[in-house]
Amino acid sequence: MSIRICNLPFNSSFAPQPRARVSSRSTRVFARTENDTQQQQLNLSVLRFTFGIPGLDESYLPRWLGYGFGSLLLLNHFSASAPINEPQLRSEALGISLAAFSIALPYIGKFLKGSVVEQRTLPEEGEQVFVISSNIGDSLKEDLAWATYVLLRNTSTIAVLISIQGELCVRGYWNCPDQMSKAQLHDWFKKKVDEIGLADVKETLYFPQYEGSSASWDILPDGTRSLFVQPLIQDIYEPQKMDGFLLVASTAGYAYSDKDRAWIGAMAEKFRG
Amino acid sequence: MEARIILQIQIPWNPNHKFSRRPSLYLPRFFIRASSSTSQKPRSYRGPKPSKNLVADFISRNDDLARSLPIYVGGASLLAVLFNRTVSGIAPVADASSSQSRADLLALGLAVTNLLTGLVWLSIRPKSITPVNPEGVECKVVVSGLPTTIVSELLWAWESFKVATCCKSLVIVYNGICLIQIGMVAESTEDKKGVIVNTDKLMQGSVYQGVMKSKAQSYLANLSLYPGRSELPFLPANTQAVILQPLGDKGIAVIGGNTIRGFTSSDQAWISSIGEKLDATLGRYFIDSAAEVSPEKD
């Protein structure tokens, strides 16, 4: 484990500080420039814990420390001799609540601006399907093919379904029966979608922590964590003129940030009207 | 499962869709939020609206407070441990001999973890940059003679950029013609209207040539630092960031934004996808129209 300490005083002005103090320090010092998110520029971290093991996410360190120290506290409590005096109880209570807070820290950190979104994982079983209705014109087919491709590529989506006036375009990893012809698959999806009644969704639905649900939703692949449904409403005061909807699912939790949802809405606009 | 829908105006009951009755969602509008049909799943108690995550909302709104929260918690606990020691009359000796000291040491360790996490969070705070209102006039110039599908596609691209990114100006040049100039445009000094794009000058300039040669998107995150700025006189003078997206090898889309580094990498990926789509659409249109023209020439 190495603790890298940068002696640059941390302030948010990000102006390059004079480096004269670096050489006077005896400990190993260097600055790391971070380009975590696109919104940051040259960013000099003050302190960074890192084990130096690639792939290990140190942002969960408070959680592990919370579990470890909390269990040690409990061990200490139960192995102490019988009359535990009050000061000890107080400090143990403090320790336990600190441990609980530390365990919750990574969860809180996920909602801060600039936090890293987890990557999607592709489902191991199942293959990709690409089904498109045959009842629609060629230019619309092309648009649908392009839109689904772009959604799969530019967001952490693994499954996308676009429905326009009942005609479907389905792409990605879905939980559907194999050995069906394309036309049969299309009808199967259509039936499933009608069961769920997604075509009547009037506003966007976003489930960032999808846990799995009733039988009709089992077309979604295993491990779906985020779900976003964007309706293509023709005209809000004439609900019978619903155009359809666009559904994207991802295996990463909180996969669709505001920006992602804005872009998905823009893609849905393409098929409106 | 059937249900009747209570509506204020006549809407024919659509037998294709199954609804379930959700009186709690009856809204005094023209229709019931019939996404209640999603209540077929056992989570129907949540209704069609996903449950609000109060923690997430609170933290998103009070970002600074949330970032410094662990520091306060860690610091307060440090003081509390010392205070506890002094108040109870035990000497503040940090050894592991008695179970009291062990408990104190563990609590101190956790307090330090919190402190350091808070410091890390503060240090990785993204710098917030304020958008700069572009100085200029609103403009919407579409070259005449284009079929409506092409025009609607171009306008769709503009709407997408406008809604999803910090884009405030868009100029698309293809096949030597400026197809669309929309959004904020620099005000010309003579007639108080927008500066028209001088397509020939643009295409001979180094900015255009560079982008065409590299065939890749060019992102000028801080336009004021860029010497080629003078080749884009049609953009408002205080445009902060520009994306130059080549459309195949025949055209370019100039997208101006109002924030320095305002286009994220996700925006860049989306813009290049839309650029490819526009290139495919426009290319096909121009090839078709050229094919119509050329038989006459022969």
PDB file of N, CA and C in Angstrom, chain A residues 38 40-41 43 47-49 65 69 76 87-88 90-91 94-95 98 102 105 107-108 111 113 142-143 146 150 153-154 195-197 200 203 205-207 210 213-214 217 236-237 239 254 259 263 266 270, chain B residues 11 17 19 30-31 35 37 40-43 46 48-50 53 56 59 63 67 77 81 84 88 99-100 102-104 106 110 113-114 116 120-121 123-124 127 153 156 164-165 265 267 270 273 277 284:
ATOM      1  N   GLN A  38     -15.039  14.568 -17.413  1.00  0.00           N
ATOM      2  CA  GLN A  38     -14.808  15.531 -18.461  1.00  0.00           C
ATOM      3  C   GLN A  38     -14.938  16.945 -17.951  1.00  0.00           C
ATOM      4  N   GLN A  40     -13.711  18.182 -15.255  1.00  0.00           N
ATOM      5  CA  GLN A  40     -12.572  18.678 -14.498  1.00  0.00           C
ATOM      6  C   GLN A  40     -11.454  19.023 -15.437  1.00  0.00           C
ATOM      7  N   GLN A  41     -10.644  19.926 -15.004  1.00  0.00           N
ATOM      8  CA  GLN A  41      -9.419  20.132 -15.746  1.00  0.00           C
ATOM      9  C   GLN A  41      -8.284  19.674 -14.862  1.00  0.00           C
ATOM     10  N   ASN A  43      -6.168  18.659 -12.248  1.00  0.00           N
ATOM     11  CA  ASN A  43      -6.702  18.540 -10.910  1.00  0.00           C
ATOM     12  C   ASN A  43      -5.671  17.827 -10.071  1.00  0.00           C
ATOM     13  N   LEU A  47      -4.609  13.962  -1.453  1.00  0.00           N
ATOM     14  CA  LEU A  47      -4.278  12.695  -0.817  1.00  0.00           C
ATOM     15  C   LEU A  47      -5.017  11.605  -1.541  1.00  0.00           C
ATOM     16  N   ARG A  48      -4.342  10.554  -1.830  1.00  0.00           N
ATOM     17  CA  ARG A  48      -5.006   9.448  -2.488  1.00  0.00           C
ATOM     18  C   ARG A  48      -4.525   8.159  -1.866  1.00  0.00           C
ATOM     19  N   PHE A  49      -5.397   7.418  -1.278  1.00  0.00           N
ATOM     20  CA  PHE A  49      -5.027   6.076  -0.867  1.00  0.00           C
ATOM     21  C   PHE A  49      -5.019   5.193  -2.079  1.00  0.00           C
ATOM     22  N   LEU A  65     -13.058  -0.820   5.711  1.00  0.00           N
ATOM     23  CA  LEU A  65     -12.554  -0.412   7.020  1.00  0.00           C
ATOM     24  C   LEU A  65     -13.689  -0.365   8.033  1.00  0.00           C
ATOM     25  N   PHE A  69     -13.203  -2.601  11.236  1.00  0.00           N
ATOM     26  CA  PHE A  69     -13.084  -1.983  12.547  1.00  0.00           C
ATOM     27  C   PHE A  69     -14.338  -2.233  13.379  1.00  0.00           C
ATOM     28  N   ASN A  76     -13.944  -6.701  20.693  1.00  0.00           N
ATOM     29  CA  ASN A  76     -13.408  -6.093  21.890  1.00  0.00           C
ATOM     30  C   ASN A  76     -14.462  -6.016  22.985  1.00  0.00           C
ATOM     31  N   PRO A  87     -17.472   4.904  30.230  1.00  0.00           N
ATOM     32  CA  PRO A  87     -16.702   5.548  29.152  1.00  0.00           C
ATOM     33  C   PRO A  87     -16.434   4.607  27.999  1.00  0.00           C
ATOM     34  N   GLN A  88     -16.195   3.340  28.332  1.00  0.00           N
ATOM     35  CA  GLN A  88     -15.930   2.414  27.250  1.00  0.00           C
ATOM     36  C   GLN A  88     -17.176   2.215  26.395  1.00  0.00           C
ATOM     37  N   ARG A  90     -19.426   4.342  25.904  1.00  0.00           N
ATOM     38  CA  ARG A  90     -19.606   5.523  25.066  1.00  0.00           C
ATOM     39  C   ARG A  90     -18.708   5.467  23.852  1.00  0.00           C
ATOM     40  N   SER A  91     -17.443   5.160  24.081  1.00  0.00           N
ATOM     41  CA  SER A  91     -16.552   5.170  22.920  1.00  0.00           C
ATOM     42  C   SER A  91     -16.888   4.028  21.980  1.00  0.00           C
ATOM     43  N   LEU A  94     -19.740   5.269  19.917  1.00  0.00           N
ATOM     44  CA  LEU A  94     -19.216   6.199  18.917  1.00  0.00           C
ATOM     45  C   LEU A  94     -18.555   5.441  17.771  1.00  0.00           C
ATOM     46  N   GLY A  95     -17.779   4.420  18.157  1.00  0.00           N
ATOM     47  CA  GLY A  95     -17.082   3.658  17.128  1.00  0.00           C
ATOM     48  C   GLY A  95     -18.040   2.935  16.204  1.00  0.00           C
ATOM     49  N   LEU A  98     -19.629   5.370  13.883  1.00  0.00           N
ATOM     50  CA  LEU A  98     -18.667   5.767  12.853  1.00  0.00           C
ATOM     51  C   LEU A  98     -18.506   4.665  11.816  1.00  0.00           C
ATOM     52  N   SER A 102     -19.131   4.966   7.895  1.00  0.00           N
ATOM     53  CA  SER A 102     -18.108   4.651   6.894  1.00  0.00           C
ATOM     54  C   SER A 102     -18.618   3.655   5.877  1.00  0.00           C
ATOM     55  N   LEU A 105     -20.493   5.412   3.305  1.00  0.00           N
ATOM     56  CA  LEU A 105     -19.824   6.453   2.520  1.00  0.00           C
ATOM     57  C   LEU A 105     -19.737   6.180   1.025  1.00  0.00           C
ATOM     58  N   TYR A 107     -21.718   4.648  -0.860  1.00  0.00           N
ATOM     59  CA  TYR A 107     -23.045   4.846  -1.432  1.00  0.00           C
ATOM     60  C   TYR A 107     -23.330   6.336  -1.596  1.00  0.00           C
ATOM     61  N   ILE A 108     -22.957   7.125  -0.588  1.00  0.00           N
ATOM     62  CA  ILE A 108     -23.168   8.564  -0.698  1.00  0.00           C
ATOM     63  C   ILE A 108     -22.302   9.126  -1.814  1.00  0.00           C
ATOM     64  N   PHE A 111     -23.423   9.568  -5.501  1.00  0.00           N
ATOM     65  CA  PHE A 111     -24.331  10.604  -5.978  1.00  0.00           C
ATOM     66  C   PHE A 111     -23.670  11.958  -6.122  1.00  0.00           C
ATOM     67  N   LYS A 113     -21.329  14.842  -7.696  1.00  0.00           N
ATOM     68  CA  LYS A 113     -21.017  15.164  -9.087  1.00  0.00           C
ATOM     69  C   LYS A 113     -19.641  14.630  -9.411  1.00  0.00           C
ATOM     70  N   GLU A 142     -33.974   1.801 -41.767  1.00  0.00           N
ATOM     71  CA  GLU A 142     -32.590   2.268 -41.615  1.00  0.00           C
ATOM     72  C   GLU A 142     -32.441   3.137 -40.392  1.00  0.00           C
ATOM     73  N   ASP A 143     -33.410   4.044 -40.223  1.00  0.00           N
ATOM     74  CA  ASP A 143     -33.331   4.929 -39.064  1.00  0.00           C
ATOM     75  C   ASP A 143     -33.354   4.127 -37.781  1.00  0.00           C
ATOM     76  N   TRP A 146     -30.052   2.330 -37.277  1.00  0.00           N
ATOM     77  CA  TRP A 146     -29.013   3.249 -36.844  1.00  0.00           C
ATOM     78  C   TRP A 146     -29.227   3.678 -35.406  1.00  0.00           C
ATOM     79  N   VAL A 150     -26.651   3.096 -32.346  1.00  0.00           N
ATOM     80  CA  VAL A 150     -26.015   4.210 -31.656  1.00  0.00           C
ATOM     81  C   VAL A 150     -26.313   4.174 -30.154  1.00  0.00           C
ATOM     82  N   ARG A 153     -24.123   1.740 -28.586  1.00  0.00           N
ATOM     83  CA  ARG A 153     -22.708   2.101 -28.585  1.00  0.00           C
ATOM     84  C   ARG A 153     -22.399   3.246 -27.641  1.00  0.00           C
ATOM     85  N   ASN A 154     -23.248   4.250 -27.598  1.00  0.00           N
ATOM     86  CA  ASN A 154     -22.891   5.478 -26.894  1.00  0.00           C
ATOM     87  C   ASN A 154     -23.359   5.543 -25.454  1.00  0.00           C
ATOM     88  N   GLU A 195     -48.533  -7.176 -23.162  1.00  0.00           N
ATOM     89  CA  GLU A 195     -48.895  -7.605 -21.812  1.00  0.00           C
ATOM     90  C   GLU A 195     -48.482  -6.575 -20.784  1.00  0.00           C
ATOM     91  N   ILE A 196     -47.283  -6.046 -20.972  1.00  0.00           N
ATOM     92  CA  ILE A 196     -46.815  -5.051 -20.007  1.00  0.00           C
ATOM     93  C   ILE A 196     -47.573  -3.752 -20.195  1.00  0.00           C
ATOM     94  N   GLY A 197     -48.012  -3.511 -21.415  1.00  0.00           N
ATOM     95  CA  GLY A 197     -48.751  -2.272 -21.643  1.00  0.00           C
ATOM     96  C   GLY A 197     -47.852  -1.066 -21.726  1.00  0.00           C
ATOM     97  N   ASP A 200     -48.613   2.463 -23.330  1.00  0.00           N
ATOM     98  CA  ASP A 200     -49.422   3.522 -22.741  1.00  0.00           C
ATOM     99  C   ASP A 200     -48.674   4.366 -21.742  1.00  0.00           C
ATOM    100  N   GLU A 203     -45.165   9.246 -19.650  1.00  0.00           N
ATOM    101  CA  GLU A 203     -43.998  10.072 -19.392  1.00  0.00           C
ATOM    102  C   GLU A 203     -42.816   9.155 -19.169  1.00  0.00           C
ATOM    103  N   LEU A 205     -39.997   6.904 -17.719  1.00  0.00           N
ATOM    104  CA  LEU A 205     -39.807   6.106 -16.516  1.00  0.00           C
ATOM    105  C   LEU A 205     -38.334   5.790 -16.389  1.00  0.00           C
ATOM    106  N   TYR A 206     -37.813   6.002 -15.211  1.00  0.00           N
ATOM    107  CA  TYR A 206     -36.409   5.683 -15.014  1.00  0.00           C
ATOM    108  C   TYR A 206     -36.286   4.887 -13.735  1.00  0.00           C
ATOM    109  N   PHE A 207     -35.800   3.668 -13.857  1.00  0.00           N
ATOM    110  CA  PHE A 207     -35.585   2.830 -12.690  1.00  0.00           C
ATOM    111  C   PHE A 207     -34.092   2.603 -12.559  1.00  0.00           C
ATOM    112  N   TYR A 210     -33.148  -1.327 -10.689  1.00  0.00           N
ATOM    113  CA  TYR A 210     -34.186  -2.278 -11.044  1.00  0.00           C
ATOM    114  C   TYR A 210     -33.865  -3.615 -10.419  1.00  0.00           C
ATOM    115  N   SER A 213     -38.726  -8.286 -11.709  1.00  0.00           N
ATOM    116  CA  SER A 213     -40.145  -8.016 -11.514  1.00  0.00           C
ATOM    117  C   SER A 213     -40.991  -9.141 -12.041  1.00  0.00           C
ATOM    118  N   SER A 214     -42.213  -8.817 -12.321  1.00  0.00           N
ATOM    119  CA  SER A 214     -43.194  -9.869 -12.609  1.00  0.00           C
ATOM    120  C   SER A 214     -42.918 -10.565 -13.924  1.00  0.00           C
ATOM    121  N   TRP A 217     -42.118  -8.925 -17.369  1.00  0.00           N
ATOM    122  CA  TRP A 217     -40.886  -8.200 -17.594  1.00  0.00           C
ATOM    123  C   TRP A 217     -39.700  -9.143 -17.768  1.00  0.00           C
ATOM    124  N   ILE A 236     -49.776  15.528 -26.880  1.00  0.00           N
ATOM    125  CA  ILE A 236     -50.085  15.150 -25.503  1.00  0.00           C
ATOM    126  C   ILE A 236     -51.575  15.202 -25.222  1.00  0.00           C
ATOM    127  N   TYR A 237     -52.322  15.912 -26.037  1.00  0.00           N
ATOM    128  CA  TYR A 237     -53.752  15.985 -25.764  1.00  0.00           C
ATOM    129  C   TYR A 237     -54.561  15.015 -26.591  1.00  0.00           C
ATOM    130  N   PRO A 239     -54.265  11.235 -26.773  1.00  0.00           N
ATOM    131  CA  PRO A 239     -53.533  10.038 -26.403  1.00  0.00           C
ATOM    132  C   PRO A 239     -53.724   8.876 -27.358  1.00  0.00           C
ATOM    133  N   TYR A 254     -27.713   2.987 -11.984  1.00  0.00           N
ATOM    134  CA  TYR A 254     -27.598   4.440 -12.222  1.00  0.00           C
ATOM    135  C   TYR A 254     -26.877   4.711 -13.532  1.00  0.00           C
ATOM    136  N   LYS A 259     -27.642  13.678 -18.682  1.00  0.00           N
ATOM    137  CA  LYS A 259     -27.213  13.907 -20.051  1.00  0.00           C
ATOM    138  C   LYS A 259     -27.591  12.728 -20.952  1.00  0.00           C
ATOM    139  N   TRP A 263     -30.016  12.795 -24.272  1.00  0.00           N
ATOM    140  CA  TRP A 263     -29.684  12.292 -25.601  1.00  0.00           C
ATOM    141  C   TRP A 263     -30.683  11.229 -26.050  1.00  0.00           C
ATOM    142  N   ALA A 266     -33.587  12.883 -27.269  1.00  0.00           N
ATOM    143  CA  ALA A 266     -33.360  13.434 -28.604  1.00  0.00           C
ATOM    144  C   ALA A 266     -33.496  12.346 -29.667  1.00  0.00           C
ATOM    145  N   LYS A 270     -36.585  11.724 -32.988  1.00  0.00           N
ATOM    146  CA  LYS A 270     -36.419  11.431 -34.405  1.00  0.00           C
ATOM    147  C   LYS A 270     -37.608  10.658 -34.941  1.00  0.00           C
TER     148      LYS A 270
ATOM    149  N   ILE B  11     -62.991   8.625 -25.000  1.00  0.00           N
ATOM    150  CA  ILE B  11     -61.881   7.975 -25.682  1.00  0.00           C
ATOM    151  C   ILE B  11     -62.285   6.536 -25.868  1.00  0.00           C
ATOM    152  N   HIS B  17     -54.974  -3.169 -25.255  1.00  0.00           N
ATOM    153  CA  HIS B  17     -54.136  -2.931 -24.091  1.00  0.00           C
ATOM    154  C   HIS B  17     -54.859  -3.297 -22.826  1.00  0.00           C
ATOM    155  N   PHE B  19     -55.483  -2.790 -18.973  1.00  0.00           N
ATOM    156  CA  PHE B  19     -55.265  -1.798 -17.917  1.00  0.00           C
ATOM    157  C   PHE B  19     -55.714  -2.368 -16.593  1.00  0.00           C
ATOM    158  N   PHE B  30     -56.949  15.177 -19.155  1.00  0.00           N
ATOM    159  CA  PHE B  30     -57.757  14.544 -20.185  1.00  0.00           C
ATOM    160  C   PHE B  30     -57.658  13.031 -20.147  1.00  0.00           C
ATOM    161  N   PHE B  31     -56.681  12.510 -19.495  1.00  0.00           N
ATOM    162  CA  PHE B  31     -56.551  11.072 -19.530  1.00  0.00           C
ATOM    163  C   PHE B  31     -55.990  10.610 -18.211  1.00  0.00           C
ATOM    164  N   SER B  35     -50.208   4.534 -17.794  1.00  0.00           N
ATOM    165  CA  SER B  35     -49.058   3.690 -17.597  1.00  0.00           C
ATOM    166  C   SER B  35     -49.257   2.853 -16.352  1.00  0.00           C
ATOM    167  N   SER B  37     -50.801   0.503 -16.503  1.00  0.00           N
ATOM    168  CA  SER B  37     -50.725  -0.868 -16.984  1.00  0.00           C
ATOM    169  C   SER B  37     -49.429  -1.519 -16.570  1.00  0.00           C
ATOM    170  N   GLN B  40     -48.975  -4.110 -13.621  1.00  0.00           N
ATOM    171  CA  GLN B  40     -49.118  -5.557 -13.650  1.00  0.00           C
ATOM    172  C   GLN B  40     -47.953  -6.213 -12.943  1.00  0.00           C
ATOM    173  N   LYS B  41     -46.839  -5.501 -12.851  1.00  0.00           N
ATOM    174  CA  LYS B  41     -45.763  -6.123 -12.128  1.00  0.00           C
ATOM    175  C   LYS B  41     -46.014  -5.986 -10.629  1.00  0.00           C
ATOM    176  N   PRO B  42     -45.439  -6.922  -9.854  1.00  0.00           N
ATOM    177  CA  PRO B  42     -45.776  -6.931  -8.426  1.00  0.00           C
ATOM    178  C   PRO B  42     -45.317  -5.684  -7.700  1.00  0.00           C
ATOM    179  N   ARG B  43     -44.502  -4.855  -8.327  1.00  0.00           N
ATOM    180  CA  ARG B  43     -44.099  -3.652  -7.644  1.00  0.00           C
ATOM    181  C   ARG B  43     -45.107  -2.551  -7.842  1.00  0.00           C
ATOM    182  N   ARG B  46     -45.448   0.850  -6.139  1.00  0.00           N
ATOM    183  CA  ARG B  46     -44.660   2.025  -6.447  1.00  0.00           C
ATOM    184  C   ARG B  46     -45.313   2.844  -7.529  1.00  0.00           C
ATOM    185  N   PRO B  48     -46.348   3.863 -11.439  1.00  0.00           N
ATOM    186  CA  PRO B  48     -45.514   4.043 -12.616  1.00  0.00           C
ATOM    187  C   PRO B  48     -44.340   4.953 -12.357  1.00  0.00           C
ATOM    188  N   LYS B  49     -44.469   5.806 -11.353  1.00  0.00           N
ATOM    189  CA  LYS B  49     -43.355   6.685 -11.094  1.00  0.00           C
ATOM    190  C   LYS B  49     -42.357   5.959 -10.214  1.00  0.00           C
ATOM    191  N   PRO B  50     -41.140   5.828 -10.621  1.00  0.00           N
ATOM    192  CA  PRO B  50     -40.163   5.173  -9.763  1.00  0.00           C
ATOM    193  C   PRO B  50     -40.020   5.948  -8.454  1.00  0.00           C
ATOM    194  N   ASN B  53     -35.538   8.700  -4.605  1.00  0.00           N
ATOM    195  CA  ASN B  53     -34.440   8.374  -3.725  1.00  0.00           C
ATOM    196  C   ASN B  53     -34.053   9.642  -2.991  1.00  0.00           C
ATOM    197  N   ALA B  56     -30.337  10.419  -2.653  1.00  0.00           N
ATOM    198  CA  ALA B  56     -29.712  10.879  -3.894  1.00  0.00           C
ATOM    199  C   ALA B  56     -30.113  12.309  -4.202  1.00  0.00           C
ATOM    200  N   ILE B  59     -28.292  14.730  -1.843  1.00  0.00           N
ATOM    201  CA  ILE B  59     -26.867  14.870  -2.117  1.00  0.00           C
ATOM    202  C   ILE B  59     -26.652  15.620  -3.420  1.00  0.00           C
ATOM    203  N   ASP B  63     -24.315  19.437  -2.929  1.00  0.00           N
ATOM    204  CA  ASP B  63     -23.088  18.724  -3.245  1.00  0.00           C
ATOM    205  C   ASP B  63     -21.956  19.116  -2.303  1.00  0.00           C
ATOM    206  N   ARG B  67     -19.946  16.780   0.445  1.00  0.00           N
ATOM    207  CA  ARG B  67     -18.524  16.486   0.322  1.00  0.00           C
ATOM    208  C   ARG B  67     -17.782  16.729   1.614  1.00  0.00           C
ATOM    209  N   SER B  77     -15.765  13.258  15.803  1.00  0.00           N
ATOM    210  CA  SER B  77     -15.537  12.016  16.560  1.00  0.00           C
ATOM    211  C   SER B  77     -14.168  12.006  17.217  1.00  0.00           C
ATOM    212  N   VAL B  81     -13.765  11.448  21.176  1.00  0.00           N
ATOM    213  CA  VAL B  81     -12.986  10.397  21.841  1.00  0.00           C
ATOM    214  C   VAL B  81     -12.086  11.011  22.908  1.00  0.00           C
ATOM    215  N   ASN B  84     -14.157  12.183  25.786  1.00  0.00           N
ATOM    216  CA  ASN B  84     -14.604  11.047  26.580  1.00  0.00           C
ATOM    217  C   ASN B  84     -13.501  10.611  27.547  1.00  0.00           C
ATOM    218  N   SER B  88     -13.855  11.042  31.645  1.00  0.00           N
ATOM    219  CA  SER B  88     -13.946   9.874  32.512  1.00  0.00           C
ATOM    220  C   SER B  88     -12.687   9.668  33.316  1.00  0.00           C
ATOM    221  N   SER B  99      -9.204  -2.611  27.326  1.00  0.00           N
ATOM    222  CA  SER B  99     -10.194  -2.657  26.244  1.00  0.00           C
ATOM    223  C   SER B  99     -10.726  -1.272  25.945  1.00  0.00           C
ATOM    224  N   GLN B 100     -10.637  -0.401  26.944  1.00  0.00           N
ATOM    225  CA  GLN B 100     -11.058   0.979  26.673  1.00  0.00           C
ATOM    226  C   GLN B 100     -10.177   1.605  25.610  1.00  0.00           C
ATOM    227  N   ARG B 102      -8.395   0.100  23.436  1.00  0.00           N
ATOM    228  CA  ARG B 102      -8.579  -0.538  22.141  1.00  0.00           C
ATOM    229  C   ARG B 102      -9.800   0.039  21.438  1.00  0.00           C
ATOM    230  N   ALA B 103     -10.879   0.176  22.188  1.00  0.00           N
ATOM    231  CA  ALA B 103     -12.091   0.740  21.579  1.00  0.00           C
ATOM    232  C   ALA B 103     -11.814   2.153  21.078  1.00  0.00           C
ATOM    233  N   ASP B 104     -11.063   2.918  21.893  1.00  0.00           N
ATOM    234  CA  ASP B 104     -10.760   4.286  21.478  1.00  0.00           C
ATOM    235  C   ASP B 104      -9.914   4.303  20.222  1.00  0.00           C
ATOM    236  N   LEU B 106      -9.769   2.080  17.859  1.00  0.00           N
ATOM    237  CA  LEU B 106     -10.566   1.732  16.684  1.00  0.00           C
ATOM    238  C   LEU B 106     -11.432   2.900  16.253  1.00  0.00           C
ATOM    239  N   LEU B 110     -11.334   4.909  12.620  1.00  0.00           N
ATOM    240  CA  LEU B 110     -12.468   5.190  11.748  1.00  0.00           C
ATOM    241  C   LEU B 110     -12.629   6.681  11.515  1.00  0.00           C
ATOM    242  N   THR B 113     -10.251   7.661   8.892  1.00  0.00           N
ATOM    243  CA  THR B 113     -10.730   7.241   7.564  1.00  0.00           C
ATOM    244  C   THR B 113     -11.739   8.227   7.013  1.00  0.00           C
ATOM    245  N   ASN B 114     -12.673   8.613   7.864  1.00  0.00           N
ATOM    246  CA  ASN B 114     -13.695   9.560   7.407  1.00  0.00           C
ATOM    247  C   ASN B 114     -13.087  10.884   6.993  1.00  0.00           C
ATOM    248  N   LEU B 116     -10.085  11.498   5.917  1.00  0.00           N
ATOM    249  CA  LEU B 116      -9.363  11.414   4.661  1.00  0.00           C
ATOM    250  C   LEU B 116     -10.306  11.242   3.479  1.00  0.00           C
ATOM    251  N   VAL B 120     -10.507  13.601   0.218  1.00  0.00           N
ATOM    252  CA  VAL B 120     -10.445  13.113  -1.156  1.00  0.00           C
ATOM    253  C   VAL B 120     -11.644  13.628  -1.949  1.00  0.00           C
ATOM    254  N   TRP B 121     -12.794  13.559  -1.346  1.00  0.00           N
ATOM    255  CA  TRP B 121     -13.982  14.045  -2.050  1.00  0.00           C
ATOM    256  C   TRP B 121     -13.860  15.524  -2.379  1.00  0.00           C
ATOM    257  N   SER B 123     -11.200  17.124  -2.892  1.00  0.00           N
ATOM    258  CA  SER B 123     -10.174  17.393  -3.894  1.00  0.00           C
ATOM    259  C   SER B 123     -10.614  16.989  -5.284  1.00  0.00           C
ATOM    260  N   ILE B 124     -11.567  16.069  -5.383  1.00  0.00           N
ATOM    261  CA  ILE B 124     -11.978  15.679  -6.724  1.00  0.00           C
ATOM    262  C   ILE B 124     -13.274  16.377  -7.119  1.00  0.00           C
ATOM    263  N   LYS B 127     -14.723  21.277 -11.201  1.00  0.00           N
ATOM    264  CA  LYS B 127     -14.797  22.728 -11.209  1.00  0.00           C
ATOM    265  C   LYS B 127     -16.050  23.134 -11.978  1.00  0.00           C
ATOM    266  N   GLU B 153     -34.497  16.430 -40.914  1.00  0.00           N
ATOM    267  CA  GLU B 153     -33.362  15.754 -40.276  1.00  0.00           C
ATOM    268  C   GLU B 153     -32.369  16.772 -39.745  1.00  0.00           C
ATOM    269  N   TRP B 156     -33.810  18.279 -36.738  1.00  0.00           N
ATOM    270  CA  TRP B 156     -33.749  17.344 -35.627  1.00  0.00           C
ATOM    271  C   TRP B 156     -32.354  17.334 -35.004  1.00  0.00           C
ATOM    272  N   ALA B 164     -29.491  18.585 -25.574  1.00  0.00           N
ATOM    273  CA  ALA B 164     -28.642  17.672 -24.808  1.00  0.00           C
ATOM    274  C   ALA B 164     -27.266  18.238 -24.492  1.00  0.00           C
ATOM    275  N   THR B 165     -26.835  19.258 -25.188  1.00  0.00           N
ATOM    276  CA  THR B 165     -25.497  19.776 -24.912  1.00  0.00           C
ATOM    277  C   THR B 165     -25.597  21.273 -24.699  1.00  0.00           C
ATOM    278  N   SER B 265     -17.220  13.883 -23.150  1.00  0.00           N
ATOM    279  CA  SER B 265     -16.812  12.881 -24.132  1.00  0.00           C
ATOM    280  C   SER B 265     -18.027  12.123 -24.639  1.00  0.00           C
ATOM    281  N   ASP B 267     -20.914  13.549 -25.141  1.00  0.00           N
ATOM    282  CA  ASP B 267     -21.430  14.441 -26.180  1.00  0.00           C
ATOM    283  C   ASP B 267     -20.661  14.265 -27.470  1.00  0.00           C
ATOM    284  N   TRP B 270     -21.734  11.137 -29.265  1.00  0.00           N
ATOM    285  CA  TRP B 270     -23.046  11.291 -29.877  1.00  0.00           C
ATOM    286  C   TRP B 270     -22.972  12.181 -31.113  1.00  0.00           C
ATOM    287  N   SER B 273     -21.650  10.309 -33.971  1.00  0.00           N
ATOM    288  CA  SER B 273     -22.641   9.383 -34.536  1.00  0.00           C
ATOM    289  C   SER B 273     -23.647  10.118 -35.395  1.00  0.00           C
ATOM    290  N   LYS B 277     -24.571   9.903 -39.472  1.00  0.00           N
ATOM    291  CA  LYS B 277     -25.921   9.742 -40.010  1.00  0.00           C
ATOM    292  C   LYS B 277     -26.238  10.834 -41.017  1.00  0.00           C
ATOM    293  N   ARG B 284     -26.486  10.588 -49.785  1.00  0.00           N
ATOM    294  CA  ARG B 284     -27.407   9.915 -50.680  1.00  0.00           C
ATOM    295  C   ARG B 284     -28.244  10.916 -51.457  1.00  0.00           C
TER     296      ARG B 284
END
